[in-house]
XYZ file of C-alpha atoms in Angstrom:
657
model
C -47.296 28.604 25.864
C -49.578 25.972 27.331
C -48.512 26.369 30.937
C -51.017 26.236 33.773
C -51.176 29.099 36.232
C -47.817 30.903 36.060
C -45.324 29.474 38.482
C -44.217 32.971 39.369
C -47.353 33.365 41.497
C -45.892 30.874 43.955
C -43.286 31.562 46.601
C -39.705 30.553 45.719
C -39.779 27.666 48.198
C -42.938 26.296 46.584
C -41.492 26.931 43.107
C -38.485 24.793 43.991
C -40.697 21.854 44.954
C -42.659 22.172 41.716
C -39.443 22.438 39.652
C -37.921 19.369 41.338
C -41.042 17.366 40.540
C -41.032 18.547 36.898
C -37.277 17.905 36.483
C -37.623 14.367 37.852
C -40.378 13.773 35.307
C -38.299 15.288 32.498
C -35.394 13.004 33.439
C -37.485 10.000 32.344
C -38.971 11.772 29.315
C -42.287 12.941 30.813
C -43.444 16.560 30.562
C -44.230 18.469 33.768
C -46.568 21.343 34.444
C -43.962 24.070 33.904
C -41.258 22.203 31.935
C -42.330 21.174 28.436
C -40.425 18.883 26.035
C -40.416 19.839 22.352
C -38.947 17.788 19.491
C -37.704 19.911 16.582
C -38.142 17.944 13.348
C -35.655 18.491 10.562
C -32.582 17.020 8.963
C -31.426 16.137 12.458
C -34.133 15.833 15.072
C -33.380 17.856 18.177
C -34.980 18.078 21.605
C -35.484 21.324 23.511
C -36.962 22.108 26.922
C -39.282 25.057 27.547
C -39.758 26.533 31.037
C -42.267 29.040 32.384
C -40.537 32.424 32.015
C -41.974 33.546 35.322
C -39.925 30.903 37.136
C -37.329 32.152 39.575
C -34.129 32.820 37.654
C -31.936 30.852 40.074
C -34.249 27.854 39.767
C -34.278 28.218 35.958
C -30.489 28.160 35.874
C -30.253 25.042 37.989
C -32.963 23.284 35.961
C -31.229 24.128 32.662
C -28.051 22.505 33.974
C -29.935 19.216 34.306
C -31.686 19.424 30.908
C -28.695 17.926 28.948
C -29.073 14.777 31.049
C -32.796 14.664 30.245
C -32.039 15.199 26.562
C -29.414 12.392 26.592
C -31.944 9.997 28.117
C -34.524 10.771 25.462
C -32.000 10.347 22.596
C -30.680 7.086 23.987
C -34.174 5.764 24.585
C -35.190 6.595 21.000
C -32.046 4.869 19.694
C -32.775 1.739 21.729
C -36.329 1.561 20.431
C -35.367 2.056 16.794
C -32.207 -0.069 16.699
C -33.730 -3.069 18.400
C -35.538 -3.898 15.157
C -34.249 -7.010 13.368
C -33.032 -5.278 10.189
C -30.420 -3.226 12.063
C -28.026 -6.131 12.631
C -26.601 -8.079 15.527
C -24.145 -5.406 16.667
C -26.902 -2.805 16.973
C -29.056 -5.360 18.788
C -26.297 -6.060 21.284
C -25.502 -2.349 21.691
C -29.189 -1.543 22.244
C -29.437 -4.301 24.847
C -26.453 -2.844 26.720
C -27.972 0.662 26.535
C -31.311 -0.672 27.792
C -29.556 -2.167 30.812
C -27.846 1.180 31.420
C -31.192 3.026 31.200
C -32.648 0.670 33.781
C -29.878 1.684 36.171
C -30.500 5.299 35.289
C -34.226 4.964 35.922
C -33.513 3.259 39.233
C -31.381 6.270 40.196
C -34.240 8.615 39.250
C -36.656 6.532 41.376
C -34.342 6.776 44.372
C -34.091 10.549 43.912
C -37.875 10.750 43.696
C -38.162 8.744 46.913
C -35.841 11.183 48.651
C -37.931 14.024 47.266
C -41.137 12.504 48.686
C -39.431 12.275 52.048
C -38.581 15.955 51.826
C -34.865 15.342 51.767
C -34.053 16.560 48.227
C -33.384 20.132 47.131
C -32.832 21.270 43.546
C -29.168 21.886 44.362
C -28.945 18.350 45.780
C -30.602 16.957 42.647
C -27.972 18.712 40.493
C -25.242 17.261 42.709
C -26.542 13.689 42.385
C -26.968 13.998 38.614
C -23.429 15.086 37.862
C -21.728 11.609 37.888
C -24.248 10.268 35.357
C -24.243 13.472 33.309
C -20.902 12.941 31.559
C -21.546 9.288 30.795
C -24.996 9.925 29.322
C -23.718 12.829 27.221
C -20.845 10.730 25.864
C -23.283 7.958 24.918
C -25.716 10.403 23.338
C -22.853 11.739 21.195
C -22.106 8.191 20.005
C -25.696 7.291 19.213
C -26.250 10.578 17.375
C -23.284 9.868 15.089
C -24.448 6.286 14.628
C -27.980 7.438 13.788
C -26.930 10.248 11.468
C -24.669 7.912 9.453
C -26.889 4.833 9.814
C -23.960 2.818 11.183
C -24.122 -0.913 11.699
C -21.723 -3.771 12.302
C -18.043 -2.893 12.519
C -18.759 0.836 12.006
C -20.559 0.933 15.370
C -17.673 -0.875 17.072
C -15.100 1.487 15.553
C -17.169 4.487 16.636
C -17.427 3.244 20.208
C -13.741 2.442 20.374
C -12.631 5.795 18.960
C -14.948 7.619 21.372
C -13.494 5.640 24.277
C -9.976 6.672 23.250
C -11.106 10.284 22.962
C -12.362 10.159 26.582
C -9.060 8.908 27.971
C -8.982 11.844 30.428
C -12.246 10.811 32.071
C -11.680 7.355 33.495
C -15.317 6.651 34.440
C -16.658 7.569 30.990
C -13.862 5.695 29.245
C -14.608 2.541 31.229
C -18.307 2.846 30.425
C -17.632 3.216 26.699
C -15.228 0.280 26.771
C -17.902 -1.796 28.487
C -20.406 -0.767 25.808
C -17.880 -1.777 23.122
C -17.442 -5.154 24.789
C -21.191 -5.725 24.914
C -21.790 -4.540 21.349
C -18.934 -6.724 20.031
C -20.134 -9.931 21.687
C -22.329 -10.905 18.718
C -19.577 -9.918 16.275
C -17.028 -12.000 18.156
C -19.413 -14.977 17.963
C -19.362 -14.697 14.154
C -15.566 -14.391 14.263
C -15.250 -17.376 16.574
C -17.230 -19.626 14.256
C -15.107 -18.519 11.292
C -11.685 -19.111 12.856
C -12.707 -22.304 14.675
C -15.003 -23.969 12.127
C -14.558 -22.067 8.847
C -18.234 -21.114 8.650
C -19.806 -17.699 8.107
C -22.966 -17.178 10.162
C -23.658 -13.582 9.202
C -27.387 -13.017 8.545
C -27.057 -9.219 8.282
C -23.805 -8.966 6.274
C -21.888 -7.322 9.114
C -18.788 -9.548 9.090
C -15.695 -8.236 7.284
C -15.239 -11.431 5.251
C -17.329 -11.924 2.119
C -18.014 -15.234 0.361
C -18.498 -15.405 -3.403
C -20.351 -18.666 -3.951
C -20.226 -18.251 -7.743
C -16.514 -19.149 -7.679
C -16.185 -22.925 -7.630
C -13.086 -24.983 -6.896
C -13.434 -26.749 -10.250
C -12.343 -23.520 -11.976
C -8.793 -24.071 -10.683
C -8.266 -26.876 -13.191
C -10.189 -25.234 -16.047
C -9.584 -21.495 -15.984
C -6.101 -20.076 -16.561
C -6.959 -16.982 -14.535
C -9.064 -18.733 -11.880
C -9.947 -16.426 -8.999
C -11.160 -19.103 -6.603
C -8.241 -19.090 -4.183
C -7.891 -15.298 -4.121
C -11.513 -14.222 -4.216
C -13.809 -17.022 -2.990
C -13.303 -15.464 0.425
C -12.168 -11.861 0.606
C -11.928 -8.926 2.998
C -14.606 -6.270 2.877
C -14.335 -2.618 3.854
C -15.059 -1.675 7.432
C -12.790 -4.002 9.386
C -13.030 -3.371 13.153
C -9.986 -1.395 14.216
C -9.055 -3.902 16.933
C -8.858 -6.629 14.250
C -7.279 -4.578 11.451
C -3.723 -5.844 12.019
C -4.750 -9.480 12.057
C -7.531 -9.444 9.444
C -5.386 -11.288 6.878
C -4.644 -14.061 9.365
C -8.343 -14.380 10.198
C -9.250 -14.641 6.513
C -6.592 -17.282 5.869
C -7.554 -19.360 8.908
C -11.134 -19.779 7.725
C -9.995 -20.437 4.152
C -7.790 -23.305 5.310
C -10.603 -24.823 7.368
C -12.923 -24.584 4.364
C -10.440 -26.402 2.123
C -10.350 -29.282 4.571
C -14.123 -29.283 4.790
C -14.347 -29.393 0.951
C -12.084 -32.461 1.112
C -14.564 -34.173 3.423
C -12.067 -33.805 6.232
C -14.181 -32.352 9.030
C -11.822 -30.536 11.300
C -12.407 -28.069 14.079
C -9.920 -26.150 16.172
C -9.772 -28.017 19.504
C -11.731 -26.007 22.108
C -10.163 -25.039 25.414
C -11.166 -23.044 28.460
C -9.332 -19.960 27.241
C -10.277 -20.209 23.557
C -13.495 -18.181 23.730
C -13.500 -15.023 21.633
C -16.450 -13.418 23.364
C -14.546 -10.281 24.314
C -11.442 -8.279 23.613
C -9.388 -5.998 25.772
C -5.979 -4.658 26.602
C -4.643 -8.139 27.427
C -4.932 -9.084 23.708
C -6.015 -12.596 24.632
C -8.227 -12.737 21.544
C -5.174 -12.160 19.335
C -3.414 -15.138 20.879
C -6.497 -17.302 20.300
C -6.687 -16.263 16.634
C -2.981 -16.967 16.084
C -3.354 -20.374 17.755
C -6.317 -21.165 15.475
C -4.317 -20.097 12.419
C -1.339 -22.252 13.384
C -3.622 -25.238 13.879
C -5.521 -24.790 10.598
C -2.339 -24.130 8.630
C -0.556 -27.152 10.063
C -3.534 -29.464 9.521
C -4.044 -28.434 5.895
C -0.349 -28.625 5.071
C -0.143 -32.069 6.632
C -3.267 -33.175 4.737
C -1.918 -32.065 1.355
C 1.593 -33.358 1.948
C 0.714 -36.677 3.533
C -2.714 -37.806 2.339
C -2.554 -36.257 -1.137
C 1.243 -36.566 -1.521
C 1.953 -33.166 -3.046
C 5.685 -33.845 -3.172
C 5.131 -37.081 -5.065
C 2.909 -35.311 -7.590
C 5.459 -32.562 -8.117
C 8.221 -35.125 -8.577
C 6.088 -37.010 -11.091
C 5.383 -33.812 -13.036
C 9.118 -33.120 -13.065
C 9.740 -36.578 -14.531
C 7.383 -36.035 -17.451
C 6.817 -32.332 -18.106
C 10.394 -31.303 -17.308
C 11.822 -34.452 -18.951
C 13.626 -35.660 -15.856
C 13.069 -39.284 -16.975
C 14.113 -39.607 -20.609
C 13.561 -43.284 -21.370
C 9.785 -43.024 -21.823
C 10.247 -39.979 -24.053
C 12.748 -41.720 -26.357
C 10.429 -44.704 -26.703
C 7.411 -42.456 -27.279
C 9.163 -40.373 -29.945
C 10.194 -43.565 -31.722
C 6.738 -45.139 -31.863
C 4.847 -41.860 -32.413
C 7.197 -40.478 -35.082
C 4.741 -40.860 -37.963
C 1.795 -39.430 -36.052
C 3.768 -36.444 -34.773
C 4.897 -35.638 -38.315
C 1.296 -34.770 -39.255
C -0.238 -31.316 -39.101
C -1.931 -30.421 -35.794
C -5.444 -30.574 -37.251
C -4.795 -33.993 -38.817
C -3.264 -35.777 -35.854
C -5.257 -38.249 -33.761
C -4.947 -37.310 -30.107
C -6.505 -40.644 -29.110
C -3.788 -42.535 -31.011
C -1.075 -40.385 -29.438
C -2.587 -41.076 -26.012
C -2.536 -44.829 -26.578
C 1.084 -44.624 -27.777
C 1.979 -42.559 -24.722
C 0.327 -45.123 -22.440
C 2.283 -47.867 -24.181
C 5.549 -45.964 -23.717
C 4.759 -45.396 -20.044
C 3.908 -49.053 -19.393
C 7.002 -50.424 -21.093
C 9.587 -48.150 -19.469
C 10.701 -47.264 -15.959
C 7.765 -44.834 -15.745
C 5.485 -47.823 -15.051
C 6.794 -47.838 -11.470
C 5.471 -44.297 -10.923
C 2.037 -44.492 -9.215
C 1.042 -41.137 -10.728
C 1.864 -41.833 -14.384
C -1.794 -42.523 -15.185
C -2.570 -38.820 -14.769
C -0.496 -37.957 -17.842
C -2.415 -36.939 -20.977
C -1.566 -35.758 -24.489
C -2.378 -32.305 -25.818
C -1.913 -31.017 -29.355
C -2.029 -27.228 -29.540
C -3.021 -25.334 -32.675
C -0.255 -22.725 -32.575
C 3.510 -22.558 -32.292
C 5.323 -21.935 -29.025
C 5.997 -18.272 -29.846
C 2.358 -17.696 -30.696
C 1.266 -19.452 -27.522
C 3.570 -17.363 -25.379
C 2.143 -14.219 -26.906
C -1.352 -15.034 -25.628
C -0.340 -14.660 -21.990
C 0.028 -11.052 -20.950
C 1.304 -11.987 -17.512
C 4.168 -13.936 -19.111
C 5.438 -10.598 -20.402
C 5.681 -11.586 -24.036
C 3.426 -9.749 -26.419
C 3.768 -8.128 -29.772
C 3.883 -4.620 -28.376
C 6.678 -5.477 -25.932
C 8.804 -7.474 -28.332
C 9.503 -4.593 -30.663
C 9.388 -7.017 -33.611
C 6.168 -7.775 -35.391
C 7.560 -11.036 -36.760
C 8.086 -12.531 -33.303
C 4.598 -13.924 -33.234
C 4.412 -14.842 -36.893
C 3.121 -18.353 -37.368
C 5.418 -20.661 -39.342
C 4.155 -21.436 -42.838
C 3.753 -25.099 -41.977
C 4.007 -26.600 -38.522
C 3.743 -30.216 -37.471
C 2.561 -31.754 -34.251
C 6.188 -31.943 -33.152
C 6.069 -28.150 -32.690
C 2.677 -28.163 -30.962
C 2.714 -31.415 -28.980
C 2.502 -31.115 -25.209
C 1.697 -33.159 -22.129
C -0.846 -32.323 -19.465
C -1.580 -33.709 -16.040
C -4.850 -34.563 -14.333
C -4.922 -32.766 -11.007
C -7.741 -33.031 -8.499
C -8.826 -30.998 -5.505
C -7.131 -29.944 -3.206
C -3.819 -30.260 -5.118
C -5.328 -27.970 -7.750
C -4.754 -25.118 -5.293
C -1.021 -25.515 -5.954
C -1.122 -27.191 -9.379
C -3.697 -24.891 -10.941
C -4.407 -24.482 -14.652
C -2.044 -21.520 -14.642
C 0.804 -23.552 -13.120
C 0.271 -26.461 -15.514
C 0.273 -24.055 -18.458
C 3.694 -22.813 -17.397
C 4.917 -26.402 -17.101
C 3.595 -27.052 -20.612
C 5.426 -24.059 -22.058
C 8.707 -25.353 -20.627
C 7.909 -28.891 -21.827
C 7.220 -27.748 -25.399
C 10.540 -25.933 -25.527
C 12.453 -28.919 -24.122
C 10.561 -31.423 -26.276
C 11.345 -29.543 -29.467
C 15.004 -29.250 -28.460
C 15.029 -33.038 -27.971
C 13.474 -33.449 -31.412
C 16.159 -31.253 -32.988
C 18.811 -33.260 -31.157
C 17.396 -36.553 -32.504
C 17.319 -35.225 -36.068
C 20.906 -34.000 -35.844
C 21.970 -37.340 -34.382
C 20.376 -39.011 -37.399
C 22.333 -36.691 -39.694
C 25.521 -37.498 -37.774
C 24.899 -41.220 -38.255
C 24.584 -40.645 -42.004
C 27.983 -38.958 -41.960
C 29.424 -41.797 -39.923
C 28.198 -44.194 -42.604
C 30.641 -42.739 -45.133
C 33.500 -42.408 -42.695
C 35.450 -45.204 -44.447
C 35.711 -43.039 -47.541
C 38.436 -40.500 -48.016
C 36.328 -37.348 -47.735
C 39.082 -34.906 -46.802
C 38.690 -31.666 -48.672
C 35.242 -32.599 -49.927
C 31.790 -31.171 -49.223
C 31.073 -34.169 -46.981
C 33.897 -33.304 -44.587
C 32.652 -29.733 -44.360
C 29.117 -30.966 -43.766
C 30.381 -33.300 -41.045
C 32.022 -30.394 -39.197
C 28.845 -28.325 -39.486
C 26.770 -31.201 -38.135
C 29.157 -31.505 -35.212
C 28.840 -27.774 -34.428
C 25.051 -27.952 -34.561
C 25.053 -30.943 -32.230
C 27.359 -29.101 -29.860
C 24.971 -26.131 -29.895
C 21.833 -28.147 -29.160
C 23.638 -30.209 -26.500
C 24.886 -27.009 -24.866
C 21.376 -25.574 -24.886
C 19.868 -28.730 -23.388
C 22.620 -28.914 -20.775
C 21.952 -25.312 -19.795
C 18.180 -25.825 -19.599
C 18.349 -28.993 -17.537
C 21.463 -28.694 -15.380
C 21.855 -24.920 -15.110
C 18.185 -23.948 -14.787
C 15.691 -26.687 -13.939
C 17.724 -28.894 -11.577
C 19.148 -26.207 -9.241
C 15.854 -24.309 -9.124
C 13.965 -27.525 -8.454
C 16.196 -28.463 -5.524
C 15.882 -24.945 -4.135
C 12.090 -25.142 -4.345
C 12.031 -28.653 -2.884
C 14.036 -27.585 0.162
C 11.806 -24.548 0.658
C 8.679 -26.692 0.482
C 10.000 -28.888 3.281
C 10.248 -25.871 5.590
C 7.006 -24.172 4.459
C 4.555 -23.397 7.265
C 1.407 -22.885 5.205
C -0.165 -23.760 1.878
C 0.219 -20.139 0.783
C 3.973 -20.431 1.276
C 3.913 -23.622 -0.807
C 2.050 -21.796 -3.598
C 4.503 -18.893 -3.375
C 7.602 -21.128 -3.613
C 6.102 -23.186 -6.438
C 5.078 -20.121 -8.468
C 8.494 -18.569 -7.901
C 10.136 -21.759 -9.207
C 8.002 -21.767 -12.361
C 8.451 -18.063 -13.093
C 12.199 -18.315 -12.556
C 12.435 -21.357 -14.848
C 10.361 -19.628 -17.526
C 12.634 -16.631 -17.466
C 15.924 -18.521 -17.301
C 14.741 -20.870 -20.067
C 14.515 -17.735 -22.249
C 10.730 -18.054 -22.601
C 10.219 -14.553 -21.199
C 13.036 -13.040 -23.264
C 11.582 -12.649 -26.779
C 14.718 -11.400 -28.514
C 16.818 -14.345 -27.332
C 14.048 -16.873 -27.816
C 13.544 -15.805 -31.415
C 17.249 -16.321 -32.162
C 17.258 -19.749 -30.541
C 14.182 -20.755 -32.557
C 15.904 -19.632 -35.749
C 18.975 -21.705 -34.922
C 16.811 -24.739 -34.197
C 14.977 -24.213 -37.482
C 18.329 -24.128 -39.333
C 19.383 -27.352 -37.629
C 16.175 -29.092 -38.715
C 16.503 -27.846 -42.276
C 20.110 -29.043 -42.396
C 19.239 -32.433 -40.889
C 16.464 -32.880 -43.469
C 18.868 -31.970 -46.290
C 21.712 -34.219 -45.102
C 20.505 -37.298 -46.979
C 20.392 -35.322 -50.228
C 23.809 -33.784 -49.594
C 25.422 -37.177 -48.995
C 23.648 -38.925 -51.870
C 24.676 -36.090 -54.200
C 28.310 -36.717 -53.277
C 28.310 -40.547 -53.336
C 27.332 -43.111 -55.930
C 26.471 -46.725 -55.167
C 28.231 -49.288 -57.439
C 26.935 -52.722 -58.240
C 29.331 -55.657 -57.772
C 29.483 -56.313 -61.573
C 31.183 -52.987 -62.212
C 34.968 -53.320 -62.471
C 37.280 -50.942 -60.808
C 40.914 -51.694 -61.446
C 42.812 -49.616 -58.994
C 43.436 -50.755 -55.448
C 41.510 -47.816 -53.984
C 38.518 -48.835 -56.041
C 38.781 -52.345 -54.672
C 38.686 -51.058 -51.135
C 35.732 -48.819 -51.923
C 33.916 -51.696 -53.601
C 33.935 -53.508 -50.296
C 31.784 -50.841 -48.837
C 29.708 -50.611 -52.004
C 30.302 -46.877 -52.256
C 32.592 -44.608 -54.231
C 32.878 -40.894 -54.362
C 31.318 -39.298 -57.357
C 33.535 -37.450 -59.723
C 31.241 -34.534 -58.952
C 32.261 -34.287 -55.318
C 33.137 -30.709 -55.908
C 29.692 -30.180 -57.367
C 28.996 -26.522 -56.880
C 25.345 -26.973 -55.882
C 26.218 -29.257 -52.972
C 29.133 -27.150 -51.830
C 27.146 -23.942 -52.027
C 24.289 -25.450 -50.028
C 26.628 -26.512 -47.239
C 28.419 -23.172 -47.246
C 25.082 -21.384 -47.065
C 23.971 -23.487 -44.081
C 27.328 -22.905 -42.420
C 27.316 -19.167 -42.981
C 23.742 -18.666 -41.763
C 24.280 -20.878 -38.722
C 27.525 -19.167 -37.705
C 26.068 -15.699 -38.237
C 23.018 -16.451 -36.102
C 25.146 -18.219 -33.491
C 27.497 -15.243 -33.276
C 24.510 -12.894 -32.994
C 23.065 -15.005 -30.176
C 26.402 -15.064 -28.370
C 26.678 -11.270 -28.578
C 23.165 -10.719 -27.249
C 23.746 -13.219 -24.433
C 27.000 -11.525 -23.429
C 25.408 -8.063 -23.385
C 22.269 -9.279 -21.594
C 24.207 -11.167 -18.928
C 24.885 -7.911 -17.070
C 21.174 -7.462 -16.401
C 20.400 -11.196 -16.292
C 23.452 -12.885 -14.673
C 22.181 -16.420 -15.301
C 22.675 -15.879 -19.050
C 26.446 -15.844 -18.493
C 26.412 -19.672 -18.257
C 24.596 -20.056 -21.543
C 26.847 -17.437 -23.161
C 29.924 -19.462 -22.154
C 28.494 -22.602 -23.754
C 27.429 -20.801 -26.944
C 30.722 -18.957 -27.247
C 32.480 -22.297 -26.753
C 30.624 -23.712 -29.765
C 31.495 -20.628 -31.815
C 35.188 -20.797 -30.938
C 35.322 -24.488 -31.733
C 33.700 -23.825 -35.112
C 36.186 -21.061 -35.856
C 39.091 -23.312 -34.866
C 37.892 -26.108 -37.127
């Protein structure tokens, strides 16, 4: 077996001296004369110790008790040598450095034992006695490094392994304290990365060990360009393998650095104010590091919120958007619709957006909107599809052909004008684009298009009502004109009820609720949450997420426009203009001559009467259908009860008339 002269030839007392010398050598990884060290290569390398079989059995037994300590030293020493290489990461470097310091203490203990041996004061039994305190600690560490080596652990995996092993050794206080100390040492480099992130917003992670990943391909500009921009959610994200002692606060850590980065992107260099107790170089049972992280989060959150609210005036921007996209200020809109009437009557592909923009600028400068410092950010947009078609393109807005149950919901009208596709947009810059993203502005635009078209219908019906008022001096009782006048009044009542519901029952109360919540928000994420909730709630309560109801409302609006367009023909078919030369003898004719108008003898013309009756029947049928659906849906959607009351009020008034 490679041994020298068999040890059994010596007396037991001499054998003991030889064994002590060989064991002391084996304890620092050096083979002796009668104790050989053999490494078994395989899937998992193992170390065995071979002794001369002729050795005294009692001495063999004592020596074998010490071999686990020798084996632990060799394993730890191999781990230190291999894991000190640069590619293994900062945590392994720090852990190896701590193990190297421990091995120095261990080797110092072996040197002291050897000194006692040279003085003749050390027996093999005494050596076993002195080795026992270190035995458990070295075995516990060898168990850790074997698992780390077998699984090629690095970074947080090493820290989690050390911490779980320390918890498993709760019954052995000395070993537990040693493992906790090793965890502290190994985590020092990791905590330095963490400290820079939560105090400066930077990631200094050369080996990819930190649990926060940065995707540099996602740029902040995408927030204003991409409807489904992932910048805010995925520019910085959590990776797998979060250290267990940071698992409960990982989200806070991620958010803290994100906030600091936003401020840095704004050119606002900010750093969490350092203090004597703000170092994150260690963690322990006192949870001081948790308090430091929470303090850093509170600082970063407060600074960013103050920056966006004060310097960039988020509230002012939101109020300005409410004025224009939610039609809170109507004077500019009335003026714009007057001067842009001809351009908006064109088809979407024929309209000049530049001309509309100049007309919009003119309307803004000549109305109360000129006092708004943010009105210059308003721009014109002409879509290529109707509102229903546009809604169908957004899956997250819950309106699609498969959900609607009706294939004709998304059918494009035969001919649409820019009045149906016109919209406003708003120029938003960083960092307000975090809140007012492309997705948020799209939702504002959907609400604007619905409101704008309702306003257009209202204006057309008002024009029809003025035509009726023009023949009010005539005796129209019992004629088609009187019936038409009542129908016009019902249509106006319907569109006014709808606009009242949209503005005073939906937008205004939800806006004030959001505004109050924004004042008490503690972070930008809360601001985003409240703002998104406001938009989603308005979309739903404005019927834009309820396809069945929206389709009925669109049909009613279409009927109103058709009727308003036909009003001039209906009136002219029932009235004839007389020239002053024509003589009318009766006194009634004299009175009618003053107004230049007389009723035709064909007032009861069947074509006119039938047209009005057809409009009336279709409008009442659709209105009744809408009222029924609203009443039945109000159980699931309580807010519809308000609209149902208004619609039913119009229906009852029509029936009474």
